[in-house]
PDB file of C-alpha atoms in Angstrom:
ATOM      1  CA  MET U  30     155.963 -14.605  27.362  1.00  0.00           C
ATOM      2  CA  THR U  31     154.262 -17.388  25.445  1.00  0.00           C
ATOM      3  CA  ALA U  32     154.011 -18.227  21.789  1.00  0.00           C
ATOM      4  CA  GLU U  33     152.940 -20.822  19.285  1.00  0.00           C
ATOM      5  CA  PRO U  34     154.556 -24.289  19.563  1.00  0.00           C
ATOM      6  CA  VAL U  35     158.307 -24.381  19.285  1.00  0.00           C
ATOM      7  CA  THR U  36     159.995 -24.234  15.898  1.00  0.00           C
ATOM      8  CA  THR U  37     163.728 -24.774  15.911  1.00  0.00           C
ATOM      9  CA  ARG U  38     165.039 -23.272  12.683  1.00  0.00           C
ATOM     10  CA  GLN U  39     168.368 -24.578  11.457  1.00  0.00           C
ATOM     11  CA  GLN U  40     168.560 -22.562   8.261  1.00  0.00           C
ATOM     12  CA  THR U  41     171.232 -22.612   5.607  1.00  0.00           C
ATOM     13  CA  ALA U  42     173.252 -19.502   6.294  1.00  0.00           C
ATOM     14  CA  THR U  43     173.793 -18.567   2.664  1.00  0.00           C
ATOM     15  CA  ALA U  44     170.282 -19.387   1.422  1.00  0.00           C
ATOM     16  CA  GLN U  45     168.640 -16.607  -0.598  1.00  0.00           C
ATOM     17  CA  VAL U  46     171.543 -14.241  -0.083  1.00  0.00           C
ATOM     18  CA  PRO U  47     171.236 -11.226  -2.415  1.00  0.00           C
ATOM     19  CA  PRO U  48     173.905 -11.109  -5.133  1.00  0.00           C
ATOM     20  CA  THR U  49     175.149  -7.775  -3.816  1.00  0.00           C
ATOM     21  CA  VAL U  50     176.399  -9.388  -0.583  1.00  0.00           C
ATOM     22  CA  ARG U  51     180.183  -9.603  -0.418  1.00  0.00           C
ATOM     23  CA  ALA U  52     180.875 -10.778   3.121  1.00  0.00           C
ATOM     24  CA  SER U  53     179.345 -12.030   6.338  1.00  0.00           C
ATOM     25  CA  LEU U  54     179.934 -11.308   9.977  1.00  0.00           C
ATOM     26  CA  SER U  55     178.813 -13.031  13.165  1.00  0.00           C
ATOM     27  CA  PRO U  56     178.758 -11.455  16.614  1.00  0.00           C
ATOM     28  CA  SER U  57     181.578 -13.689  17.827  1.00  0.00           C
ATOM     29  CA  ARG U  58     183.865 -12.777  14.929  1.00  0.00           C
ATOM     30  CA  ALA U  59     182.988  -9.098  15.251  1.00  0.00           C
ATOM     31  CA  ALA U  60     183.715  -9.234  18.975  1.00  0.00           C
ATOM     32  CA  ASP U  61     187.048 -10.935  18.232  1.00  0.00           C
ATOM     33  CA  PHE U  62     188.125  -8.024  16.040  1.00  0.00           C
ATOM     34  CA  LYS U  63     186.994  -5.484  18.629  1.00  0.00           C
ATOM     35  CA  THR U  64     188.897  -7.359  21.332  1.00  0.00           C
ATOM     36  CA  CYS U  65     192.059  -7.960  19.320  1.00  0.00           C
ATOM     37  CA  PRO U  66     192.516  -7.759  15.521  1.00  0.00           C
ATOM     38  CA  LEU U  67     195.227 -10.420  15.660  1.00  0.00           C
ATOM     39  CA  LEU U  68     192.850 -12.783  17.466  1.00  0.00           C
ATOM     40  CA  TYR U  69     190.368 -12.228  14.642  1.00  0.00           C
ATOM     41  CA  ARG U  70     193.044 -13.137  12.130  1.00  0.00           C
ATOM     42  CA  PHE U  71     194.057 -16.284  13.980  1.00  0.00           C
ATOM     43  CA  ARG U  72     190.467 -17.493  14.197  1.00  0.00           C
ATOM     44  CA  SER U  73     188.882 -16.248  10.970  1.00  0.00           C
ATOM     45  CA  ILE U  74     191.741 -16.132   8.453  1.00  0.00           C
ATOM     46  CA  ASP U  75     194.384 -18.566   9.698  1.00  0.00           C
ATOM     47  CA  ARG U  76     191.638 -20.698  11.260  1.00  0.00           C
ATOM     48  CA  LEU U  77     194.014 -22.013  13.855  1.00  0.00           C
ATOM     49  CA  PRO U  78     192.652 -24.869  15.956  1.00  0.00           C
ATOM     50  CA  GLU U  79     191.743 -24.223  19.566  1.00  0.00           C
ATOM     51  CA  ARG U  80     191.285 -26.997  22.045  1.00  0.00           C
ATOM     52  CA  PRO U  81     188.054 -26.365  23.930  1.00  0.00           C
ATOM     53  CA  SER U  82     188.288 -25.934  27.665  1.00  0.00           C
ATOM     54  CA  VAL U  83     186.217 -27.804  30.205  1.00  0.00           C
ATOM     55  CA  GLU U  84     184.347 -24.543  30.884  1.00  0.00           C
ATOM     56  CA  GLN U  85     183.428 -24.129  27.228  1.00  0.00           C
ATOM     57  CA  VAL U  86     182.274 -27.702  26.818  1.00  0.00           C
ATOM     58  CA  ARG U  87     180.264 -27.515  30.035  1.00  0.00           C
ATOM     59  CA  GLY U  88     178.546 -24.466  28.581  1.00  0.00           C
ATOM     60  CA  THR U  89     177.794 -26.326  25.356  1.00  0.00           C
ATOM     61  CA  LEU U  90     176.320 -29.207  27.335  1.00  0.00           C
ATOM     62  CA  VAL U  91     174.111 -26.937  29.445  1.00  0.00           C
ATOM     63  CA  HIS U  92     172.887 -25.143  26.317  1.00  0.00           C
ATOM     64  CA  ALA U  93     172.003 -28.526  24.770  1.00  0.00           C
ATOM     65  CA  VAL U  94     170.055 -29.591  27.841  1.00  0.00           C
ATOM     66  CA  LEU U  95     168.103 -26.330  28.001  1.00  0.00           C
ATOM     67  CA  GLU U  96     167.249 -26.624  24.316  1.00  0.00           C
ATOM     68  CA  ARG U  97     165.939 -30.188  24.767  1.00  0.00           C
ATOM     69  CA  LEU U  98     164.116 -29.294  27.982  1.00  0.00           C
ATOM     70  CA  PHE U  99     161.510 -27.429  25.967  1.00  0.00           C
ATOM     71  CA  ASP U 100     160.791 -30.563  23.934  1.00  0.00           C
ATOM     72  CA  LEU U 101     159.083 -31.884  27.059  1.00  0.00           C
ATOM     73  CA  PRO U 102     155.464 -31.095  27.957  1.00  0.00           C
ATOM     74  CA  ALA U 103     155.254 -27.949  30.049  1.00  0.00           C
ATOM     75  CA  ASP U 104     154.452 -29.735  33.307  1.00  0.00           C
ATOM     76  CA  GLY U 105     157.416 -32.064  32.771  1.00  0.00           C
ATOM     77  CA  ARG U 106     160.045 -29.320  32.658  1.00  0.00           C
ATOM     78  CA  THR U 107     161.355 -29.858  36.152  1.00  0.00           C
ATOM     79  CA  PRO U 108     164.824 -29.780  37.717  1.00  0.00           C
ATOM     80  CA  VAL U 109     164.780 -33.578  37.901  1.00  0.00           C
ATOM     81  CA  ALA U 110     163.878 -33.855  34.215  1.00  0.00           C
ATOM     82  CA  ALA U 111     166.655 -31.436  33.290  1.00  0.00           C
ATOM     83  CA  GLY U 112     169.129 -33.425  35.360  1.00  0.00           C
ATOM     84  CA  ASP U 113     168.049 -36.598  33.590  1.00  0.00           C
ATOM     85  CA  LEU U 114     168.953 -34.997  30.261  1.00  0.00           C
ATOM     86  CA  VAL U 115     172.573 -34.245  31.207  1.00  0.00           C
ATOM     87  CA  ALA U 116     174.135 -37.662  30.622  1.00  0.00           C
ATOM     88  CA  PRO U 117     172.242 -38.433  27.375  1.00  0.00           C
ATOM     89  CA  GLN U 118     173.136 -35.032  25.938  1.00  0.00           C
ATOM     90  CA  TRP U 119     176.777 -35.548  26.877  1.00  0.00           C
ATOM     91  CA  ASP U 120     176.757 -38.914  25.124  1.00  0.00           C
ATOM     92  CA  ARG U 121     175.263 -37.254  22.043  1.00  0.00           C
ATOM     93  CA  LEU U 122     177.883 -34.497  22.011  1.00  0.00           C
ATOM     94  CA  VAL U 123     180.730 -36.992  22.325  1.00  0.00           C
ATOM     95  CA  THR U 124     179.254 -39.104  19.519  1.00  0.00           C
ATOM     96  CA  GLU U 125     179.031 -36.052  17.266  1.00  0.00           C
ATOM     97  CA  GLN U 126     182.393 -34.653  18.364  1.00  0.00           C
ATOM     98  CA  PRO U 127     184.620 -37.534  19.527  1.00  0.00           C
ATOM     99  CA  GLU U 128     187.456 -35.122  20.293  1.00  0.00           C
ATOM    100  CA  LEU U 129     185.519 -33.954  23.354  1.00  0.00           C
ATOM    101  CA  ALA U 130     186.336 -37.221  25.071  1.00  0.00           C
ATOM    102  CA  ALA U 131     189.976 -36.070  25.161  1.00  0.00           C
ATOM    103  CA  LEU U 132     189.032 -33.580  27.879  1.00  0.00           C
ATOM    104  CA  PHE U 133     189.199 -36.487  30.313  1.00  0.00           C
ATOM    105  CA  PRO U 134     192.417 -38.519  29.963  1.00  0.00           C
ATOM    106  CA  ASP U 135     191.770 -42.252  29.699  1.00  0.00           C
ATOM    107  CA  GLY U 136     188.074 -41.561  30.037  1.00  0.00           C
ATOM    108  CA  ASP U 137     188.481 -41.082  33.786  1.00  0.00           C
ATOM    109  CA  PRO U 138     185.001 -42.034  35.090  1.00  0.00           C
ATOM    110  CA  ALA U 139     185.370 -39.934  38.239  1.00  0.00           C
ATOM    111  CA  ALA U 140     186.336 -36.841  36.232  1.00  0.00           C
ATOM    112  CA  VAL U 141     183.441 -37.346  33.824  1.00  0.00           C
ATOM    113  CA  ALA U 142     181.012 -37.834  36.698  1.00  0.00           C
ATOM    114  CA  GLU U 143     182.201 -34.623  38.373  1.00  0.00           C
ATOM    115  CA  PHE U 144     181.879 -32.773  35.061  1.00  0.00           C
ATOM    116  CA  LEU U 145     178.282 -33.953  34.679  1.00  0.00           C
ATOM    117  CA  ARG U 146     177.506 -32.986  38.259  1.00  0.00           C
ATOM    118  CA  SER U 147     178.877 -29.488  37.660  1.00  0.00           C
ATOM    119  CA  ALA U 148     176.637 -29.124  34.604  1.00  0.00           C
ATOM    120  CA  ALA U 149     173.626 -30.234  36.627  1.00  0.00           C
ATOM    121  CA  ALA U 150     174.481 -27.639  39.273  1.00  0.00           C
ATOM    122  CA  LEU U 151     174.286 -24.896  36.645  1.00  0.00           C
ATOM    123  CA  LEU U 152     170.860 -26.151  35.672  1.00  0.00           C
ATOM    124  CA  ASP U 153     169.793 -25.647  39.282  1.00  0.00           C
ATOM    125  CA  GLY U 154     170.763 -22.007  38.787  1.00  0.00           C
ATOM    126  CA  TYR U 155     168.528 -21.855  35.734  1.00  0.00           C
ATOM    127  CA  PHE U 156     165.475 -22.998  37.677  1.00  0.00           C
ATOM    128  CA  THR U 157     166.219 -20.337  40.286  1.00  0.00           C
ATOM    129  CA  VAL U 158     165.738 -17.521  37.775  1.00  0.00           C
ATOM    130  CA  GLU U 159     163.099 -18.967  35.446  1.00  0.00           C
ATOM    131  CA  ASP U 160     160.173 -21.393  35.437  1.00  0.00           C
ATOM    132  CA  PRO U 161     160.185 -23.170  32.059  1.00  0.00           C
ATOM    133  CA  ARG U 162     156.722 -24.578  32.737  1.00  0.00           C
ATOM    134  CA  ARG U 163     155.345 -21.102  32.060  1.00  0.00           C
ATOM    135  CA  LEU U 164     157.175 -20.612  28.777  1.00  0.00           C
ATOM    136  CA  GLU U 165     156.689 -21.735  25.185  1.00  0.00           C
ATOM    137  CA  PRO U 166     159.672 -20.378  23.241  1.00  0.00           C
ATOM    138  CA  ALA U 167     158.993 -19.383  19.652  1.00  0.00           C
ATOM    139  CA  GLU U 168     162.476 -20.433  18.541  1.00  0.00           C
ATOM    140  CA  ARG U 169     165.491 -22.208  20.009  1.00  0.00           C
ATOM    141  CA  GLU U 170     169.032 -22.403  18.658  1.00  0.00           C
ATOM    142  CA  SER U 171     167.763 -20.485  15.663  1.00  0.00           C
ATOM    143  CA  LEU U 172     169.987 -19.064  12.936  1.00  0.00           C
ATOM    144  CA  ILE U 173     168.913 -15.552  11.994  1.00  0.00           C
ATOM    145  CA  SER U 174     170.423 -13.262   9.378  1.00  0.00           C
ATOM    146  CA  ALA U 175     169.966  -9.907   7.705  1.00  0.00           C
ATOM    147  CA  VAL U 176     171.723  -7.822   5.072  1.00  0.00           C
ATOM    148  CA  VAL U 177     172.949  -4.369   6.054  1.00  0.00           C
ATOM    149  CA  ASP U 178     174.573  -1.732   3.902  1.00  0.00           C
ATOM    150  CA  ASP U 179     173.497  -3.847   0.867  1.00  0.00           C
ATOM    151  CA  GLU U 180     176.763  -5.810   1.008  1.00  0.00           C
ATOM    152  CA  LEU U 181     177.163  -7.321   4.469  1.00  0.00           C
ATOM    153  CA  LEU U 182     175.326 -10.377   5.758  1.00  0.00           C
ATOM    154  CA  ILE U 183     175.119 -10.379   9.558  1.00  0.00           C
ATOM    155  CA  ARG U 184     173.987 -13.538  11.279  1.00  0.00           C
ATOM    156  CA  GLY U 185     174.058 -15.471  14.484  1.00  0.00           C
ATOM    157  CA  TYR U 186     172.400 -18.182  16.556  1.00  0.00           C
ATOM    158  CA  LEU U 187     169.837 -17.256  19.187  1.00  0.00           C
ATOM    159  CA  ASP U 188     169.715 -19.389  22.293  1.00  0.00           C
ATOM    160  CA  ARG U 189     166.027 -18.604  22.585  1.00  0.00           C
ATOM    161  CA  LEU U 190     163.416 -16.211  21.257  1.00  0.00           C
ATOM    162  CA  ASP U 191     160.190 -15.614  23.162  1.00  0.00           C
ATOM    163  CA  VAL U 192     157.219 -13.930  21.498  1.00  0.00           C
ATOM    164  CA  ALA U 193     154.406 -12.410  23.547  1.00  0.00           C
ATOM    165  CA  PRO U 194     150.765 -12.522  22.406  1.00  0.00           C
ATOM    166  CA  ASP U 195     151.070  -8.858  21.394  1.00  0.00           C
ATOM    167  CA  GLY U 196     154.092  -9.666  19.191  1.00  0.00           C
ATOM    168  CA  ALA U 197     156.739  -8.309  21.555  1.00  0.00           C
ATOM    169  CA  LEU U 198     160.093 -10.086  21.298  1.00  0.00           C
ATOM    170  CA  ARG U 199     162.416 -11.182  24.074  1.00  0.00           C
ATOM    171  CA  VAL U 200     165.883 -12.448  23.160  1.00  0.00           C
ATOM    172  CA  VAL U 201     167.284 -14.809  25.803  1.00  0.00           C
ATOM    173  CA  ASP U 202     170.919 -15.842  26.072  1.00  0.00           C
ATOM    174  CA  TYR U 203     172.199 -18.391  28.578  1.00  0.00           C
ATOM    175  CA  LYS U 204     175.536 -17.709  30.248  1.00  0.00           C
ATOM    176  CA  THR U 205     177.154 -20.466  32.267  1.00  0.00           C
ATOM    177  CA  GLY U 206     179.872 -18.193  33.612  1.00  0.00           C
ATOM    178  CA  GLY U 207     179.508 -15.828  36.530  1.00  0.00           C
ATOM    179  CA  ALA U 208     177.539 -12.598  36.462  1.00  0.00           C
ATOM    180  CA  PRO U 209     179.178  -9.952  34.275  1.00  0.00           C
ATOM    181  CA  ARG U 210     182.224  -8.025  35.228  1.00  0.00           C
ATOM    182  CA  GLU U 211     182.783  -4.707  33.498  1.00  0.00           C
ATOM    183  CA  ALA U 212     185.184  -6.079  30.877  1.00  0.00           C
ATOM    184  CA  PHE U 213     182.784  -8.832  29.872  1.00  0.00           C
ATOM    185  CA  GLU U 214     179.380  -7.158  30.178  1.00  0.00           C
ATOM    186  CA  ALA U 215     180.001  -5.005  27.094  1.00  0.00           C
ATOM    187  CA  ARG U 216     180.860  -8.095  25.022  1.00  0.00           C
ATOM    188  CA  ALA U 217     177.690  -9.866  26.124  1.00  0.00           C
ATOM    189  CA  LEU U 218     175.508  -6.861  25.312  1.00  0.00           C
ATOM    190  CA  PHE U 219     177.282  -6.441  21.964  1.00  0.00           C
ATOM    191  CA  GLN U 220     176.192  -9.958  21.068  1.00  0.00           C
ATOM    192  CA  LEU U 221     172.580  -9.324  22.047  1.00  0.00           C
ATOM    193  CA  LYS U 222     172.442  -5.991  20.209  1.00  0.00           C
ATOM    194  CA  PHE U 223     173.707  -7.834  17.151  1.00  0.00           C
ATOM    195  CA  TYR U 224     170.731 -10.201  17.386  1.00  0.00           C
ATOM    196  CA  ALA U 225     168.356  -7.310  18.060  1.00  0.00           C
ATOM    197  CA  LEU U 226     169.570  -5.540  14.911  1.00  0.00           C
ATOM    198  CA  VAL U 227     168.954  -8.650  12.794  1.00  0.00           C
ATOM    199  CA  LEU U 228     165.442  -9.064  14.208  1.00  0.00           C
ATOM    200  CA  TRP U 229     164.649  -5.389  13.695  1.00  0.00           C
ATOM    201  CA  ARG U 230     165.809  -5.445  10.081  1.00  0.00           C
ATOM    202  CA  THR U 231     164.068  -8.721   9.197  1.00  0.00           C
ATOM    203  CA  ARG U 232     160.857  -8.466  11.237  1.00  0.00           C
ATOM    204  CA  GLY U 233     160.429  -4.747  11.679  1.00  0.00           C
ATOM    205  CA  VAL U 234     160.228  -5.121  15.458  1.00  0.00           C
ATOM    206  CA  VAL U 235     162.709  -3.855  18.022  1.00  0.00           C
ATOM    207  CA  PRO U 236     162.958  -6.517  20.756  1.00  0.00           C
ATOM    208  CA  ARG U 237     161.368  -5.347  23.954  1.00  0.00           C
ATOM    209  CA  VAL U 238     163.925  -7.137  26.134  1.00  0.00           C
ATOM    210  CA  LEU U 239     167.419  -8.508  25.681  1.00  0.00           C
ATOM    211  CA  ARG U 240     167.911 -10.948  28.560  1.00  0.00           C
ATOM    212  CA  LEU U 241     171.074 -12.550  29.873  1.00  0.00           C
ATOM    213  CA  LEU U 242     170.578 -15.454  32.270  1.00  0.00           C
ATOM    214  CA  TYR U 243     173.713 -15.998  34.373  1.00  0.00           C
ATOM    215  CA  LEU U 244     173.209 -19.517  35.650  1.00  0.00           C
ATOM    216  CA  ARG U 245     176.196 -19.839  37.962  1.00  0.00           C
ATOM    217  CA  ASP U 246     175.141 -16.839  40.042  1.00  0.00           C
ATOM    218  CA  ALA U 247     171.410 -17.191  39.299  1.00  0.00           C
ATOM    219  CA  GLU U 248     171.173 -13.603  38.096  1.00  0.00           C
ATOM    220  CA  VAL U 249     169.179 -11.937  35.322  1.00  0.00           C
ATOM    221  CA  CYS U 250     170.400  -8.967  33.311  1.00  0.00           C
ATOM    222  CA  ASP U 251     167.747  -7.238  31.176  1.00  0.00           C
ATOM    223  CA  TYR U 252     168.420  -4.549  28.605  1.00  0.00           C
ATOM    224  CA  THR U 253     165.882  -2.584  26.551  1.00  0.00           C
ATOM    225  CA  PRO U 254     167.121  -1.253  23.204  1.00  0.00           C
ATOM    226  CA  ASP U 255     165.369   1.265  20.972  1.00  0.00           C
ATOM    227  CA  ALA U 256     165.353   1.903  17.232  1.00  0.00           C
ATOM    228  CA  GLU U 257     167.680   4.883  17.417  1.00  0.00           C
ATOM    229  CA  GLU U 258     170.243   2.876  19.367  1.00  0.00           C
ATOM    230  CA  LEU U 259     170.043  -0.023  16.915  1.00  0.00           C
ATOM    231  CA  ALA U 260     170.507   2.354  13.978  1.00  0.00           C
ATOM    232  CA  ARG U 261     173.698   3.619  15.614  1.00  0.00           C
ATOM    233  CA  PHE U 262     174.753   0.053  16.314  1.00  0.00           C
ATOM    234  CA  GLU U 263     174.226  -0.844  12.654  1.00  0.00           C
ATOM    235  CA  ARG U 264     176.614   1.942  11.647  1.00  0.00           C
ATOM    236  CA  THR U 265     179.107   0.573  14.173  1.00  0.00           C
ATOM    237  CA  VAL U 266     178.873  -2.933  12.694  1.00  0.00           C
ATOM    238  CA  VAL U 267     179.337  -1.653   9.146  1.00  0.00           C
ATOM    239  CA  ALA U 268     182.335   0.444  10.217  1.00  0.00           C
ATOM    240  CA  LEU U 269     183.789  -2.608  11.946  1.00  0.00           C
ATOM    241  CA  TRP U 270     183.383  -4.671   8.799  1.00  0.00           C
ATOM    242  CA  ARG U 271     185.122  -2.000   6.729  1.00  0.00           C
ATOM    243  CA  ALA U 272     187.985  -1.968   9.234  1.00  0.00           C
ATOM    244  CA  ILE U 273     188.268  -5.762   8.873  1.00  0.00           C
ATOM    245  CA  GLU U 274     188.341  -5.439   5.092  1.00  0.00           C
ATOM    246  CA  GLN U 275     191.038  -2.790   5.283  1.00  0.00           C
ATOM    247  CA  ALA U 276     193.126  -4.890   7.667  1.00  0.00           C
ATOM    248  CA  THR U 277     192.757  -7.874   5.331  1.00  0.00           C
ATOM    249  CA  GLU U 278     193.844  -5.875   2.293  1.00  0.00           C
ATOM    250  CA  ARG U 279     196.877  -4.580   4.177  1.00  0.00           C
ATOM    251  CA  ARG U 280     197.501  -7.892   5.937  1.00  0.00           C
ATOM    252  CA  ASP U 281     197.781  -5.832   9.063  1.00  0.00           C
ATOM    253  CA  PHE U 282     196.187  -7.383  12.148  1.00  0.00           C
ATOM    254  CA  ARG U 283     197.862  -6.027  15.242  1.00  0.00           C
ATOM    255  CA  PRO U 284     197.555  -7.429  18.743  1.00  0.00           C
ATOM    256  CA  ARG U 285     195.626  -5.431  21.305  1.00  0.00           C
ATOM    257  CA  PRO U 286     196.894  -6.546  24.717  1.00  0.00           C
ATOM    258  CA  SER U 287     194.403  -6.674  27.558  1.00  0.00           C
ATOM    259  CA  ARG U 288     193.641  -8.851  30.548  1.00  0.00           C
ATOM    260  CA  LEU U 289     191.743 -11.117  28.154  1.00  0.00           C
ATOM    261  CA  CYS U 290     195.141 -12.252  26.866  1.00  0.00           C
ATOM    262  CA  ASP U 291     195.352 -14.521  29.895  1.00  0.00           C
ATOM    263  CA  TRP U 292     192.838 -16.856  28.248  1.00  0.00           C
ATOM    264  CA  CYS U 293     194.105 -16.681  24.671  1.00  0.00           C
ATOM    265  CA  SER U 294     195.121 -19.969  23.029  1.00  0.00           C
ATOM    266  CA  HIS U 295     197.598 -18.284  20.689  1.00  0.00           C
ATOM    267  CA  GLN U 296     200.121 -16.552  22.934  1.00  0.00           C
ATOM    268  CA  ALA U 297     202.983 -18.551  21.402  1.00  0.00           C
ATOM    269  CA  LEU U 298     202.289 -16.855  18.045  1.00  0.00           C
ATOM    270  CA  CYS U 299     201.607 -13.374  19.393  1.00  0.00           C
ATOM    271  CA  PRO U 300     204.280 -10.626  19.224  1.00  0.00           C
ATOM    272  CA  THR U 301     203.093  -9.343  22.604  1.00  0.00           C
ATOM    273  CA  PHE U 302     204.463 -12.562  24.119  1.00  0.00           C
ATOM    274  CA  GLY U 303     207.534 -12.804  21.907  1.00  0.00           C
ATOM    275  CA  GLY U 304     205.930 -14.969  19.242  1.00  0.00           C
ATOM    276  CA  THR U 305     205.684 -14.628  15.479  1.00  0.00           C
ATOM    277  CA  PRO U 306     202.419 -15.066  13.572  1.00  0.00           C
ATOM    278  CA  PRO U 307     202.427 -17.592  10.728  1.00  0.00           C
ATOM    279  CA  PRO U 308     202.732 -16.321   7.140  1.00  0.00           C
ATOM    280  CA  PHE U 309     199.544 -14.659   5.996  1.00  0.00           C
ATOM    281  CA  PRO U 310     197.484 -17.266   4.086  1.00  0.00           C
ATOM    282  CA  GLU U 311     197.670 -16.642   0.345  1.00  0.00           C
ATOM    283  CA  ALA U 312     194.183 -18.082  -0.035  1.00  0.00           C
ATOM    284  CA  ALA U 313     192.692 -15.497   2.319  1.00  0.00           C
ATOM    285  CA  ALA U 314     191.916 -13.040  -0.456  1.00  0.00           C
ATOM    286  CA  SER U 315     190.063 -15.652  -2.507  1.00  0.00           C
ATOM    287  CA  ALA U 316     188.326 -17.411   0.380  1.00  0.00           C
ATOM    288  CA  ASP U 317     184.565 -17.715   0.442  1.00  0.00           C
ATOM    289  CA  PRO U 318     183.433 -14.304   1.762  1.00  0.00           C
ATOM    290  CA  LEU U 319     180.324 -15.852   3.304  1.00  0.00           C
ATOM    291  CA  ARG U 320     182.234 -18.493   5.247  1.00  0.00           C
ATOM    292  CA  ASP U 321     181.823 -17.460   8.833  1.00  0.00           C
ATOM    293  CA  ALA U 322     180.879 -20.700  10.490  1.00  0.00           C
ATOM    294  CA  ARG U 323     179.105 -20.920  13.801  1.00  0.00           C
ATOM    295  CA  SER U 324     181.429 -21.058  16.743  1.00  0.00           C
ATOM    296  CA  ARG U 325     181.556 -20.510  20.470  1.00  0.00           C
ATOM    297  CA  PRO U 326     185.218 -19.526  20.652  1.00  0.00           C
ATOM    298  CA  ALA U 327     187.252 -19.559  23.847  1.00  0.00           C
ATOM    299  CA  PRO U 328     185.443 -17.127  26.102  1.00  0.00           C
ATOM    300  CA  PRO U 329     187.309 -16.255  29.275  1.00  0.00           C
ATOM    301  CA  PRO U 330     186.064 -18.243  32.259  1.00  0.00           C
ATOM    302  CA  GLY U 331     183.051 -16.480  33.745  1.00  0.00           C
ATOM    303  CA  ALA U 332     182.590 -14.275  30.703  1.00  0.00           C
ATOM    304  CA  ASP U 333     180.780 -15.679  27.731  1.00  0.00           C
ATOM    305  CA  GLU U 334     180.232 -19.404  27.949  1.00  0.00           C
TER     306      GLU U 334
END
């Protein structure tokens, strides 16, 4: 698909929000609650810090390179050009987030070099499944939002949106983990359906394709939604939000053990592992209901980076 020249839209999430809106929800926060209500609490209410893993940061770096790749003229979007972007984008990320340097004790040059090489290898996987010289994305790293049920703002960041000459939409999401296993495929599709719902409600168009690009395994997963499915999904999102509200009112966020617990940063505070959650924040009830900042929280390795 091709489109007009790229526009990267970094909108203010709360701009022009109708006065009826009482809360917001992103796909990552919604997925947290579906996975484990206590995880949602730790991340969204307690806002406990989580040290990013090497896998997460590698994913962030690869996303940054792929975003910048489309700044180049079409014929310059080559594997070599992408590789040349890795080190500068890493330097930019570390400048913006100095804590990332702590991933490599004492700034170990060999460890950093291996990290950059591993990111470049994932970019090789990208060029196996797609030729960026034939693409002109309509939007990259774009914040989109819509109001559902008159009171809930749903929003999220698209990795890429392609628009065909006939107006058809293709939502593209880059995954730097392995191709989906059953436990993780549903989470990935949940995220893309979330985006599809926003686009349908704001633009009146159901995306023709929801595409996951798994760079490590050089695989493509396409999914085609329809309006009836998205209407059902909207009801699911609203019901999920109401469940979150009820849990907040009752201060009742229970753990939901699963194999995803193996990658959780908060086991020491989880009753499943003999821990005790911190006191429920008194400020939670009066917190800004629209504060649901962008995040790429701790996906399991190979799942959702």
